[in-house]
Amino acid sequence: MKNLLSVTCACIFILSAGIAMGEGETDAAKMPQKIEFRDGANAEESRAISEALVEEVTSTFKYWFTESHFPYGPSSPSFCDSDPCLQHIVFGIGLKVASLDLNGDQIDELIVTLEHTGVCGMGGCKNYVLRLSPDGWKKIGSIFTDQELVASSAYSRGFRTIQFQSKYSDKIVNCAYEEAGYSC
């Protein structure tokens, strides 16, 4: 009985030590994880986007308003509901947002895709990575692709590497966090 108790205690001690060291547990931050986007942003994410991406959004609007679409009038009479054909300022940018803790600090970073004809093309759209810093939300990089993004198990400077499959080859593109932020 004494030997059985000793063996049981030893097994519990070894199992407890293994769990404390991370063995036997599934740690999501150690496994590759598909980055799941959803349409739109909630209130907190909207504040983050307006703080970190003001230049990107205003420059997209400025390009659309001054060079791309608006100055050329209605592009097709079939879209007109009046005679003469008159236009209005109708501008929008679609948003896809994913939230994921990329650096293990228990605060999710945001990955935001701005969807607009002025910034997206056949190669995809820019996916901006945003991080909450003591000074507020900051852009810490961008990744241009239309492929699925994956947060890999590899780290660079404390942040998970973001990967995607190149659409032109079998190559996996790694976007690592460097001094200036994410770059591919």
Coordinates of C-alpha atoms in Angstrom, one line a residue:
M1 CA 0.0 0.0 0.0
K2 CA 2.9 2.3 0.9
N3 CA 4.6 1.6 -2.5
L4 CA 1.3 2.3 -4.4
L5 CA 0.9 5.6 -2.5
S6 CA 4.5 6.6 -3.4
V7 CA 4.1 5.7 -7.0
T8 CA 0.8 7.6 -7.2
C9 CA 2.3 10.7 -5.6
A10 CA 5.3 10.5 -8.0
C11 CA 3.0 10.3 -11.0
I12 CA 1.0 13.3 -9.8
F13 CA 4.2 15.3 -9.2
I14 CA 5.5 14.5 -12.7
L15 CA 2.2 15.2 -14.4
S16 CA 1.9 18.5 -12.5
A17 CA 5.4 19.6 -13.5
G18 CA 4.7 18.7 -17.1
I19 CA 1.6 20.8 -17.2
A20 CA 3.4 23.7 -15.5
M21 CA 6.1 23.6 -18.2
G22 CA 3.5 23.5 -20.9
E23 CA 3.7 19.8 -21.7
G24 CA 0.3 18.1 -22.1
E25 CA -1.5 21.3 -22.8
T26 CA -2.6 22.6 -26.2
D27 CA -1.3 26.2 -26.5
A28 CA -3.0 27.9 -29.4
A29 CA -0.2 30.4 -29.8
K30 CA 2.2 27.6 -30.6
M31 CA 0.1 26.1 -33.5
P32 CA -0.5 27.6 -36.9
Q33 CA -3.9 29.3 -36.9
K34 CA -6.0 30.5 -39.9
I35 CA -6.8 34.2 -39.5
E36 CA -10.6 34.4 -39.6
F37 CA -12.0 37.7 -41.0
R38 CA -15.5 39.0 -40.7
D39 CA -17.4 41.8 -42.5
G40 CA -17.4 45.1 -40.6
A41 CA -16.0 46.4 -37.3
N42 CA -17.5 46.7 -33.9
A43 CA -17.3 49.9 -31.9
E44 CA -13.9 49.3 -30.3
E45 CA -12.4 48.1 -33.7
S46 CA -13.9 51.2 -35.4
R47 CA -12.1 53.5 -33.0
A48 CA -8.9 51.6 -33.6
I49 CA -9.3 51.8 -37.3
S50 CA -10.1 55.5 -37.3
E51 CA -7.0 56.1 -35.1
A52 CA -4.5 54.0 -37.0
L53 CA -5.7 54.1 -40.6
V54 CA -6.8 57.8 -41.0
E55 CA -4.1 58.4 -43.7
E56 CA -5.0 55.3 -45.7
V57 CA -8.8 56.1 -45.7
T58 CA -8.5 59.8 -46.4
S59 CA -6.0 59.2 -49.2
T60 CA -8.3 56.6 -50.8
F61 CA -11.2 59.0 -50.6
K62 CA -9.0 61.8 -52.1
Y63 CA -7.9 59.7 -54.9
W64 CA -11.5 58.6 -55.7
F65 CA -12.8 62.1 -55.4
T66 CA -10.1 64.0 -57.4
E67 CA -8.6 61.5 -59.8
S68 CA -10.4 58.3 -60.2
H69 CA -14.2 58.3 -60.3
F70 CA -16.0 61.4 -59.2
P71 CA -14.5 64.0 -61.6
Y72 CA -15.6 62.0 -64.6
G73 CA -19.3 62.1 -63.9
P74 CA -21.7 59.2 -64.0
S75 CA -19.9 56.4 -65.8
S76 CA -23.0 54.9 -67.3
P77 CA -26.4 56.3 -68.1
S78 CA -27.9 53.0 -67.0
F79 CA -27.0 54.0 -63.4
C80 CA -28.9 57.3 -63.7
D81 CA -32.3 57.8 -62.3
S82 CA -32.7 61.4 -63.5
D83 CA -32.6 63.3 -66.8
P84 CA -30.1 65.0 -67.1
C85 CA -27.9 62.4 -65.5
L86 CA -26.7 63.8 -62.2
Q87 CA -24.3 62.3 -59.7
H88 CA -24.0 62.4 -55.9
I89 CA -21.0 61.8 -53.7
V90 CA -21.5 58.2 -52.7
F91 CA -18.3 56.7 -51.4
G92 CA -17.7 53.6 -49.3
I93 CA -14.9 51.4 -48.2
G94 CA -15.7 47.8 -47.2
L95 CA -14.0 46.4 -44.1
K96 CA -13.0 42.9 -43.1
V97 CA -11.6 42.6 -39.6
A98 CA -9.8 39.8 -37.7
S99 CA -8.6 40.0 -34.1
L100 CA -5.8 37.8 -32.8
D101 CA -3.1 38.1 -30.1
L102 CA 0.0 38.0 -32.2
N103 CA 2.6 38.7 -29.4
G104 CA 1.2 36.8 -26.4
D105 CA 0.4 39.9 -24.3
Q106 CA -3.3 38.9 -23.9
I107 CA -4.3 42.0 -26.1
D108 CA -5.6 41.2 -29.5
E109 CA -4.0 42.9 -32.5
L110 CA -6.3 43.7 -35.4
I111 CA -5.8 42.8 -39.0
V112 CA -8.0 45.0 -41.2
T113 CA -8.6 44.8 -44.9
L114 CA -9.8 48.0 -46.6
E115 CA -11.9 47.0 -49.7
H116 CA -12.2 49.6 -52.4
T117 CA -11.5 49.8 -56.1
G118 CA -8.9 52.5 -55.5
V119 CA -6.7 50.2 -53.3
C120 CA -7.6 46.7 -54.3
G121 CA -6.7 45.0 -57.6
M122 CA -6.3 41.6 -59.2
G123 CA -3.5 40.9 -56.7
G124 CA -5.7 41.5 -53.7
C125 CA -6.0 44.2 -51.0
K126 CA -3.7 45.5 -48.3
N127 CA -4.3 43.8 -44.9
Y128 CA -3.2 46.3 -42.2
V129 CA -1.9 45.0 -38.9
L130 CA -2.8 47.3 -35.9
R131 CA -1.5 47.2 -32.4
L132 CA -2.6 48.9 -29.2
S133 CA 0.4 50.9 -27.8
P134 CA 0.6 53.2 -24.8
D135 CA 0.0 56.1 -27.3
G136 CA -3.1 54.4 -28.9
W137 CA -3.7 52.2 -31.9
K138 CA -0.8 52.1 -34.4
K139 CA -0.3 50.5 -37.8
I140 CA 2.6 48.0 -37.5
G141 CA 2.7 46.7 -41.1
S142 CA 0.7 45.7 -44.1
I143 CA 0.4 42.6 -46.2
F144 CA -0.8 42.7 -49.8
T145 CA -2.6 39.6 -50.9
D146 CA -6.0 38.0 -51.7
Q147 CA -4.9 34.7 -50.2
E148 CA -5.9 33.2 -46.8
L149 CA -3.6 34.5 -44.0
V150 CA -2.2 32.1 -41.3
A151 CA -0.6 33.1 -38.0
S152 CA 2.3 30.6 -38.0
S153 CA 3.9 29.0 -35.0
A154 CA 7.2 30.9 -35.7
Y155 CA 8.0 34.1 -34.0
S156 CA 10.1 37.1 -35.0
R157 CA 10.9 39.8 -32.5
G158 CA 8.2 38.5 -30.2
F159 CA 5.4 38.5 -32.8
R160 CA 4.0 35.6 -34.7
T161 CA 4.9 35.4 -38.4
I162 CA 2.0 35.7 -40.8
Q163 CA 2.0 33.5 -43.8
F164 CA 0.1 33.0 -47.0
Q165 CA 0.4 30.8 -50.1
S166 CA 1.6 32.6 -53.1
K167 CA -1.0 32.5 -55.8
Y168 CA 1.7 32.3 -58.5
S169 CA 3.8 29.4 -57.1
D170 CA 3.9 26.8 -54.4
K171 CA 5.9 29.1 -52.2
I172 CA 4.7 30.1 -48.8
V173 CA 5.3 33.8 -48.2
N174 CA 6.4 34.7 -44.7
C175 CA 5.7 38.1 -43.3
A176 CA 7.9 38.6 -40.2
Y177 CA 7.8 41.3 -37.6
E178 CA 11.0 43.4 -37.9
E179 CA 12.0 46.7 -36.4
A180 CA 9.7 48.8 -38.6
G181 CA 6.8 46.3 -38.3
Y182 CA 5.6 43.4 -40.5
S183 CA 7.2 43.0 -43.9
C184 CA 7.0 40.2 -46.4

